[in-house]
CSV table of C-alpha atoms in Angstrom, one decimal:
chain,number,residue,atom,x,y,z
A,1,UNK,CA,-3.4,-14.4,11.6
A,2,UNK,CA,-4.0,-14.2,15.3
A,3,UNK,CA,-0.9,-12.2,16.3
A,4,UNK,CA,-0.4,-8.5,15.7
A,5,UNK,CA,2.9,-7.0,14.6
A,6,UNK,CA,4.7,-3.7,15.0
A,7,UNK,CA,5.6,-2.4,11.5
A,8,UNK,CA,7.9,0.4,10.3
A,9,UNK,CA,8.0,1.7,6.7
A,10,UNK,CA,11.4,3.1,5.8
A,11,UNK,CA,10.9,5.6,3.0
A,12,UNK,CA,7.3,6.1,3.8
A,13,UNK,CA,6.8,9.3,1.7
A,14,UNK,CA,8.0,7.8,-1.6
A,15,UNK,CA,5.8,6.3,-4.3
A,16,UNK,CA,6.4,2.7,-3.1
A,17,UNK,CA,6.2,3.8,0.6
A,18,UNK,CA,2.7,5.2,0.0
A,19,UNK,CA,1.7,2.1,-1.8
A,20,UNK,CA,2.9,0.0,1.1
A,21,UNK,CA,0.7,2.0,3.4
A,22,UNK,CA,-2.4,1.5,1.2
A,23,UNK,CA,-1.7,-2.2,0.9
A,24,UNK,CA,-1.3,-2.8,4.6
A,25,UNK,CA,-4.7,-1.2,5.1
A,26,UNK,CA,-6.6,-2.8,2.1
A,27,UNK,CA,-5.2,-6.3,2.9
A,28,UNK,CA,-5.9,-5.8,6.6
A,29,UNK,CA,-2.4,-6.8,7.6
A,30,UNK,CA,-2.3,-7.7,11.4
A,31,UNK,CA,-0.5,-4.8,12.9
A,32,UNK,CA,-0.7,-3.2,16.3
A,33,UNK,CA,1.6,-0.3,15.6
A,34,UNK,CA,2.8,1.5,12.5
A,35,UNK,CA,5.8,3.8,12.3
A,36,UNK,CA,6.5,5.9,9.3
A,37,UNK,CA,10.2,6.7,8.8
A,38,UNK,CA,11.9,9.0,6.3
A,39,UNK,CA,14.7,11.5,6.0
A,40,UNK,CA,14.8,14.8,7.9
A,41,UNK,CA,13.2,16.8,5.1
A,42,UNK,CA,10.0,14.7,5.4
A,43,UNK,CA,9.6,15.2,9.2
A,44,UNK,CA,6.4,17.0,10.0
A,45,UNK,CA,4.4,15.4,7.2
A,46,UNK,CA,1.5,13.2,8.0
A,47,UNK,CA,0.1,10.3,6.0
A,48,UNK,CA,-3.3,8.7,6.5
A,49,UNK,CA,-3.8,5.2,7.6
A,50,UNK,CA,-7.3,3.8,8.4
A,51,UNK,CA,-8.7,7.3,8.8
A,52,UNK,CA,-5.9,8.4,11.1
A,53,UNK,CA,-3.1,10.9,10.3
A,54,UNK,CA,0.2,9.4,11.3
A,55,UNK,CA,3.3,11.6,11.7
A,56,UNK,CA,6.5,10.9,9.7
A,57,UNK,CA,9.5,10.4,11.9
A,58,UNK,CA,13.2,10.8,11.1
A,59,UNK,CA,15.0,7.5,10.8
A,60,UNK,CA,17.4,7.0,13.7
A,61,UNK,CA,19.0,4.2,15.8
A,62,UNK,CA,16.1,4.4,18.2
A,63,UNK,CA,13.4,4.3,15.5
A,64,UNK,CA,13.6,0.5,15.2
A,65,UNK,CA,13.2,-0.2,18.9
A,66,UNK,CA,10.2,-2.5,19.5
A,67,UNK,CA,9.6,-3.1,15.8
A,68,UNK,CA,8.9,-6.5,14.4
A,69,UNK,CA,9.1,-5.8,10.7
A,70,UNK,CA,10.7,-3.1,8.6
A,71,UNK,CA,9.4,-2.6,5.0
A,72,UNK,CA,12.3,-0.7,3.4
A,73,UNK,CA,12.0,1.3,0.2
A,74,UNK,CA,14.4,4.2,0.4
A,75,UNK,CA,17.2,3.2,-1.9
A,76,UNK,CA,20.3,1.0,-1.6
A,77,UNK,CA,22.5,3.5,0.4
A,78,UNK,CA,19.7,3.9,3.0
A,79,UNK,CA,19.2,0.2,3.3
A,80,UNK,CA,22.9,-0.4,3.8
A,81,UNK,CA,23.0,2.2,6.5
A,82,UNK,CA,20.0,1.1,8.5
A,83,UNK,CA,19.1,-2.6,7.7
A,84,UNK,CA,21.6,-4.1,10.0
A,85,UNK,CA,20.7,-1.7,12.8
A,86,UNK,CA,17.1,-2.7,12.5
A,87,UNK,CA,18.0,-6.4,12.5
A,88,UNK,CA,20.2,-5.9,15.6
A,89,UNK,CA,17.2,-4.3,17.3
A,90,UNK,CA,15.2,-7.4,16.7
A,91,UNK,CA,13.3,-6.7,13.4
A,92,UNK,CA,13.1,-8.5,10.2
A,93,UNK,CA,13.8,-6.3,7.2
A,94,UNK,CA,12.1,-6.8,3.8
A,95,UNK,CA,14.3,-4.6,1.5
A,96,UNK,CA,13.1,-3.3,-1.8
A,97,UNK,CA,16.5,-1.9,-2.9
A,98,UNK,CA,19.2,-3.7,-4.8
A,99,UNK,CA,21.5,-3.6,-1.7
A,100,UNK,CA,21.2,-7.2,-0.7
A,101,UNK,CA,19.6,-9.0,-3.6
A,102,UNK,CA,22.8,-10.8,-4.8
A,103,UNK,CA,24.1,-11.5,-1.3
A,104,UNK,CA,24.2,-15.3,-1.0
A,105,UNK,CA,23.1,-15.1,2.6
A,106,UNK,CA,20.0,-13.1,1.8
A,107,UNK,CA,16.9,-14.8,0.3
A,108,UNK,CA,15.5,-13.1,-2.9
A,109,UNK,CA,11.8,-13.9,-2.8
A,110,UNK,CA,8.8,-13.9,-5.0
A,111,UNK,CA,6.0,-15.6,-3.1
A,112,UNK,CA,4.4,-17.2,-6.2
A,113,UNK,CA,7.8,-18.6,-7.3
A,114,UNK,CA,10.1,-19.4,-4.4
A,115,UNK,CA,8.3,-18.9,-1.1
A,116,UNK,CA,10.4,-21.6,0.6
A,117,UNK,CA,13.5,-19.4,0.3
A,118,UNK,CA,12.0,-17.0,2.9
A,119,UNK,CA,12.5,-19.6,5.7
A,120,UNK,CA,16.3,-19.2,5.3
A,121,UNK,CA,16.4,-15.5,6.2
A,122,UNK,CA,18.9,-14.2,8.8
A,123,UNK,CA,17.0,-11.0,9.4
A,124,UNK,CA,16.9,-9.6,5.8
A,125,UNK,CA,14.8,-10.7,2.8
A,126,UNK,CA,15.3,-8.9,-0.5
A,127,UNK,CA,12.6,-7.9,-2.9
A,128,UNK,CA,13.7,-8.5,-6.5
A,129,UNK,CA,13.8,-5.8,-9.2
A,130,UNK,CA,10.4,-4.9,-10.7
A,131,UNK,CA,11.2,-6.2,-14.2
A,132,UNK,CA,12.5,-9.5,-12.7
A,133,UNK,CA,9.3,-10.0,-10.6
A,134,UNK,CA,7.0,-9.4,-13.5
A,135,UNK,CA,8.9,-11.7,-15.8
A,136,UNK,CA,9.4,-14.5,-13.2
A,137,UNK,CA,5.7,-14.6,-12.2
A,138,UNK,CA,4.8,-15.4,-15.8
A,139,UNK,CA,7.7,-17.6,-16.8
A,140,UNK,CA,8.0,-19.7,-13.6
A,141,UNK,CA,4.8,-21.8,-14.2
A,142,UNK,CA,6.0,-22.7,-17.7
A,143,UNK,CA,9.5,-23.4,-16.4
A,144,UNK,CA,8.0,-25.8,-13.8
A,145,UNK,CA,6.2,-27.7,-16.7
A,146,UNK,CA,9.3,-27.8,-18.9
A,147,UNK,CA,12.6,-26.2,-17.9
A,148,UNK,CA,13.4,-23.1,-20.0
A,149,UNK,CA,16.8,-23.0,-21.6
A,150,UNK,CA,17.0,-19.4,-22.7
A,151,UNK,CA,15.1,-16.2,-22.1
A,152,UNK,CA,15.3,-13.1,-24.3
A,153,UNK,CA,13.5,-10.1,-22.8
A,154,UNK,CA,12.8,-6.6,-24.1
A,155,UNK,CA,11.3,-4.3,-21.5
A,156,UNK,CA,9.2,-1.1,-21.9
A,157,UNK,CA,9.6,0.6,-18.6
A,158,UNK,CA,7.4,3.3,-17.2
A,159,UNK,CA,8.5,6.5,-15.5
A,160,UNK,CA,7.3,5.1,-12.1
A,161,UNK,CA,10.4,3.0,-12.0
A,162,UNK,CA,12.4,6.1,-11.3
A,163,UNK,CA,9.9,7.4,-8.6
A,164,UNK,CA,7.2,10.0,-8.1
A,165,UNK,CA,9.4,12.9,-9.3
A,166,UNK,CA,10.0,11.1,-12.6
A,167,UNK,CA,6.3,10.6,-13.1
A,168,UNK,CA,5.7,14.3,-12.5
A,169,UNK,CA,8.6,15.2,-14.9
A,170,UNK,CA,6.8,13.3,-17.8
A,171,UNK,CA,3.6,15.2,-17.1
A,172,UNK,CA,5.4,18.5,-17.1
A,173,UNK,CA,7.4,17.6,-20.3
A,174,UNK,CA,4.2,16.5,-22.1
A,175,UNK,CA,2.5,19.9,-21.3
A,176,UNK,CA,5.6,21.8,-22.5
A,177,UNK,CA,5.7,19.9,-25.8
A,178,UNK,CA,2.0,20.4,-26.4
A,179,UNK,CA,2.5,24.1,-25.8
A,180,UNK,CA,5.4,24.3,-28.3
A,181,UNK,CA,8.0,24.6,-25.6
A,182,UNK,CA,11.3,22.7,-25.1
A,183,UNK,CA,11.0,19.9,-22.5
A,184,UNK,CA,13.6,20.1,-19.7
A,185,UNK,CA,14.9,16.8,-18.3
A,186,UNK,CA,15.9,16.6,-14.6
A,187,UNK,CA,15.3,13.2,-13.2
A,188,UNK,CA,16.1,11.5,-16.5
A,189,UNK,CA,19.1,12.4,-18.7
A,190,UNK,CA,16.8,13.0,-21.7
A,191,UNK,CA,13.2,14.0,-22.3
A,192,UNK,CA,10.9,11.0,-21.9
A,193,UNK,CA,7.6,12.6,-23.0
A,194,UNK,CA,6.9,11.6,-26.7
A,195,UNK,CA,10.3,9.8,-26.6
A,196,UNK,CA,12.0,6.6,-25.5
A,197,UNK,CA,15.6,5.6,-24.8
A,198,UNK,CA,17.6,2.7,-23.5
A,199,UNK,CA,17.6,2.4,-19.7
A,200,UNK,CA,20.0,4.9,-18.3
A,201,UNK,CA,21.6,2.8,-15.5
A,202,UNK,CA,25.4,2.3,-15.7
A,203,UNK,CA,26.8,0.2,-18.5
A,204,UNK,CA,29.3,-2.7,-17.9
A,205,UNK,CA,32.2,-3.6,-20.2
A,206,UNK,CA,30.0,-5.9,-22.2
A,207,UNK,CA,27.6,-3.1,-23.0
A,208,UNK,CA,24.8,-4.3,-20.7
A,209,UNK,CA,23.3,-1.8,-18.3
A,210,UNK,CA,22.7,-2.5,-14.6
A,211,UNK,CA,19.0,-2.9,-15.1
A,212,UNK,CA,19.5,-5.6,-17.7
A,213,UNK,CA,22.0,-7.5,-15.6
A,214,UNK,CA,19.5,-7.4,-12.7
A,215,UNK,CA,17.1,-9.5,-14.8
A,216,UNK,CA,19.9,-11.9,-15.6
A,217,UNK,CA,21.4,-12.5,-12.2
A,218,UNK,CA,18.2,-12.2,-10.1
A,219,UNK,CA,16.2,-14.6,-12.2
A,220,UNK,CA,19.0,-17.2,-12.0
A,221,UNK,CA,19.1,-16.8,-8.2
A,222,UNK,CA,15.3,-17.0,-7.8
A,223,UNK,CA,14.9,-20.0,-10.1
A,224,UNK,CA,18.0,-21.6,-8.3
A,225,UNK,CA,19.4,-22.3,-11.8
A,226,UNK,CA,22.7,-20.7,-13.0
A,227,UNK,CA,22.5,-22.5,-16.3
A,228,UNK,CA,19.6,-20.6,-17.8
A,229,UNK,CA,20.8,-18.3,-20.6
A,230,UNK,CA,19.2,-14.9,-20.2
A,231,UNK,CA,19.6,-11.6,-22.2
A,232,UNK,CA,17.7,-8.4,-21.9
A,233,UNK,CA,17.2,-5.0,-23.5
A,234,UNK,CA,15.6,-2.5,-21.1
A,235,UNK,CA,14.0,0.7,-22.5
A,236,UNK,CA,12.3,3.7,-20.8
A,237,UNK,CA,9.0,4.6,-22.5
A,238,UNK,CA,6.6,7.5,-21.9
A,239,UNK,CA,4.2,5.6,-19.8
A,240,UNK,CA,3.4,6.9,-16.3
A,241,UNK,CA,3.0,3.6,-14.5
A,242,UNK,CA,3.2,-0.2,-15.2
A,243,UNK,CA,5.9,-1.9,-17.2
A,244,UNK,CA,5.6,-4.0,-20.3
A,245,UNK,CA,7.8,-6.9,-21.4
A,246,UNK,CA,8.2,-8.9,-24.6
A,247,UNK,CA,9.5,-12.4,-23.6
A,248,UNK,CA,10.9,-15.1,-25.9
A,249,UNK,CA,11.5,-18.5,-24.3
A,250,UNK,CA,13.4,-21.4,-25.7
A,251,UNK,CA,12.8,-24.9,-24.3
A,252,UNK,CA,14.4,-28.3,-24.9
A,253,UNK,CA,11.4,-29.5,-26.9
A,254,UNK,CA,8.3,-27.8,-28.5
A,255,UNK,CA,5.9,-26.2,-26.0
A,256,UNK,CA,2.5,-25.5,-27.5
A,257,UNK,CA,0.9,-22.1,-27.1
A,258,UNK,CA,-2.4,-23.8,-26.2
A,259,UNK,CA,-0.8,-25.7,-23.3
A,260,UNK,CA,1.0,-22.5,-22.2
A,261,UNK,CA,-2.2,-20.6,-22.1
A,262,UNK,CA,-3.9,-23.4,-20.1
A,263,UNK,CA,-1.0,-23.4,-17.5
A,264,UNK,CA,-1.0,-19.6,-17.2
A,265,UNK,CA,-4.7,-19.3,-16.9
A,266,UNK,CA,-4.5,-21.1,-13.5
A,267,UNK,CA,-1.2,-19.8,-12.3
A,268,UNK,CA,-1.1,-17.6,-9.2
A,269,UNK,CA,-0.5,-13.9,-9.7
A,270,UNK,CA,-1.3,-14.1,-13.5
A,271,UNK,CA,-4.3,-13.0,-15.4
A,272,UNK,CA,-4.6,-14.2,-19.0
A,273,UNK,CA,-5.7,-11.3,-21.3
A,274,UNK,CA,-6.3,-12.3,-24.9
A,275,UNK,CA,-8.8,-11.5,-27.6
A,276,UNK,CA,-7.2,-12.4,-30.9
A,277,UNK,CA,-10.2,-11.2,-33.0
A,278,UNK,CA,-10.1,-7.8,-31.4
A,279,UNK,CA,-6.3,-7.7,-31.3
A,280,UNK,CA,-6.7,-7.0,-27.6
A,281,UNK,CA,-3.8,-8.0,-25.3
A,282,UNK,CA,-2.3,-6.6,-22.0
A,283,UNK,CA,-1.8,-2.9,-21.8
A,284,UNK,CA,0.0,-0.8,-19.1
A,285,UNK,CA,-3.0,1.4,-18.7
A,286,UNK,CA,-5.1,-1.6,-17.7
A,287,UNK,CA,-2.4,-3.1,-15.6
A,288,UNK,CA,-2.1,0.0,-13.5
A,289,UNK,CA,-3.5,-0.6,-10.0
A,290,UNK,CA,-3.9,-4.3,-10.6
A,291,UNK,CA,-2.3,-7.0,-8.4
A,292,UNK,CA,-1.9,-9.5,-11.2
A,293,UNK,CA,0.6,-9.6,-14.0
A,294,UNK,CA,-1.4,-9.4,-17.2
A,295,UNK,CA,-0.1,-12.0,-19.8
A,296,UNK,CA,-1.2,-12.5,-23.4
A,297,UNK,CA,-0.3,-12.8,-27.1
A,298,UNK,CA,1.1,-16.2,-26.3
A,299,UNK,CA,2.3,-17.8,-29.6
A,300,UNK,CA,4.8,-20.2,-31.0
A,301,UNK,CA,8.0,-18.7,-32.2
A,302,UNK,CA,8.1,-19.2,-36.0
A,303,UNK,CA,11.9,-18.9,-36.0
A,304,UNK,CA,12.5,-21.8,-33.5
A,305,UNK,CA,10.5,-25.0,-33.1
A,306,UNK,CA,11.1,-25.0,-29.4
A,307,UNK,CA,10.4,-21.3,-28.9
A,308,UNK,CA,7.5,-19.5,-27.3
A,309,UNK,CA,6.6,-15.8,-27.3
A,310,UNK,CA,4.5,-13.9,-24.7
A,311,UNK,CA,3.7,-10.3,-23.8
A,312,UNK,CA,3.1,-9.0,-20.3
A,313,UNK,CA,2.2,-5.9,-18.4
A,314,UNK,CA,2.4,-5.3,-14.6
A,315,UNK,CA,2.1,-2.4,-12.2
A,316,UNK,CA,5.7,-1.6,-11.3
A,317,UNK,CA,4.8,0.1,-8.0
A,318,UNK,CA,2.4,-2.6,-7.0
A,319,UNK,CA,3.5,-6.1,-7.9
A,320,UNK,CA,6.8,-4.9,-9.0
A,321,UNK,CA,7.6,-3.5,-5.6
A,322,UNK,CA,5.1,-2.8,-2.7
A,323,UNK,CA,2.7,-5.7,-3.2
A,324,UNK,CA,5.5,-8.3,-3.4
A,325,UNK,CA,7.0,-6.9,-0.2
A,326,UNK,CA,3.6,-7.2,1.6
A,327,UNK,CA,3.1,-10.7,0.2
A,328,UNK,CA,6.5,-11.7,1.7
A,329,UNK,CA,5.4,-10.2,5.0
A,330,UNK,CA,2.1,-12.2,4.9
A,331,UNK,CA,4.2,-15.3,4.1
A,332,UNK,CA,6.3,-14.7,7.1
A,333,UNK,CA,3.2,-14.4,9.3
A,334,UNK,CA,1.6,-17.5,7.8
A,335,UNK,CA,4.7,-19.7,8.2
A,336,UNK,CA,5.4,-18.2,11.7
A,337,UNK,CA,8.7,-16.9,10.5
A,338,UNK,CA,8.1,-13.4,12.0
A,339,UNK,CA,8.5,-13.3,15.8
A,340,UNK,CA,7.7,-10.2,17.9
A,341,UNK,CA,10.8,-8.2,18.6
A,342,UNK,CA,12.5,-8.2,21.9
A,343,UNK,CA,12.0,-4.9,23.7
A,344,UNK,CA,15.1,-2.7,23.7
A,345,UNK,CA,15.8,-0.6,26.8
A,346,UNK,CA,15.5,3.1,26.0
C-alpha cells in the first residue's frame, strides 16, 4: 500500500462511524486526509484519531470535494441523498445502509466470500446486512465444498443493531427493572431488558419481516445463486453487542460434521470454538470486539441425513458493519480499484 487516500466518514458520530474510525487507525489504513461528516446537530463535536482531535463537519455538496473514498453509515435516506453526489465528485462510496444492496448495478460484497464482485463497481459498493455477513462468512466455505440447497436461520440479535441509543436504552431498562420500576421503551417498541421479541422491522404479506428478507435476498445475491432456499426468523434479545445465529443447512448428500469442522478451522474470518466436554461454544460476550465470526456446536442434523447444524456469534458493529466496510476498502486498494479523486474547483 504505497498510495495514500483521502477518506470521509459519513455518519462519523454513530456507533458504526466511531468503529470505522478506530479500525482505520488500528489497521493503519493508508490515508492522507480524514474528514468526519454528520448532521448539523453533531457539528462542533470532535473525535480522536491517532492522538489528534478532528472536528465533525456538516455534510454538504462541498464536503466530498477532493475525497477518494466515503465510508457511509448514516442510514438509507442519508445514503440516497448523498451517495451519488459523492460519486459525481470523484469518490467511491462503501455504503453500510440497505439503500443500494439489491440494486443489480451495485456489488454487494463480503471480502471472504465474493471479493471479485468489487471490481464491478460503478462508484458505489454496498455492505450487506449484519446478520447476512455473519452467516455467509460461516456458510460460504461449506457451500464451496458442497453446494447448500436450503438454509434455515434463527437469529438472536443484540441491541447494537439498532444503534448506540438502543444499547443505552437496554442499560437504563435493566437498572429500572432491578429497582422495581417499570421499564420505558423509546428506541424499541417494547422493553428489551429481561425480554425478547421478534424483530420489529416491517412485515410483508407473507408474514416475514424486512430483516428476515434481507438474509434471504442478500445471501442469494452474494452467493450468485437464486436457487438456494432460505428462511429466517429474526429475534431481538437483551444482549448489548454481538449477534448469535442458529443455522441449519441441507445439502444434496451427507456432509459430515468432522469434515465441516476441518473446513471451517482453516476458513478466513472464522474461528472454531468448541469444547464438547465443557459444553463451551460461541457466546456473544466473547465475540464482542473480535474480528472473527465464532462458529461451533457443529453437528449432524438427526432429522435429515443431509443436514448440518451450527451455531455462530459475531460482533454486529465490527464484522457485521464497520470491519467489513474497511476490508472492502483495503481490497480496493490492494486491487488498485480505488483511484485518487479528481480535484473539484471550489
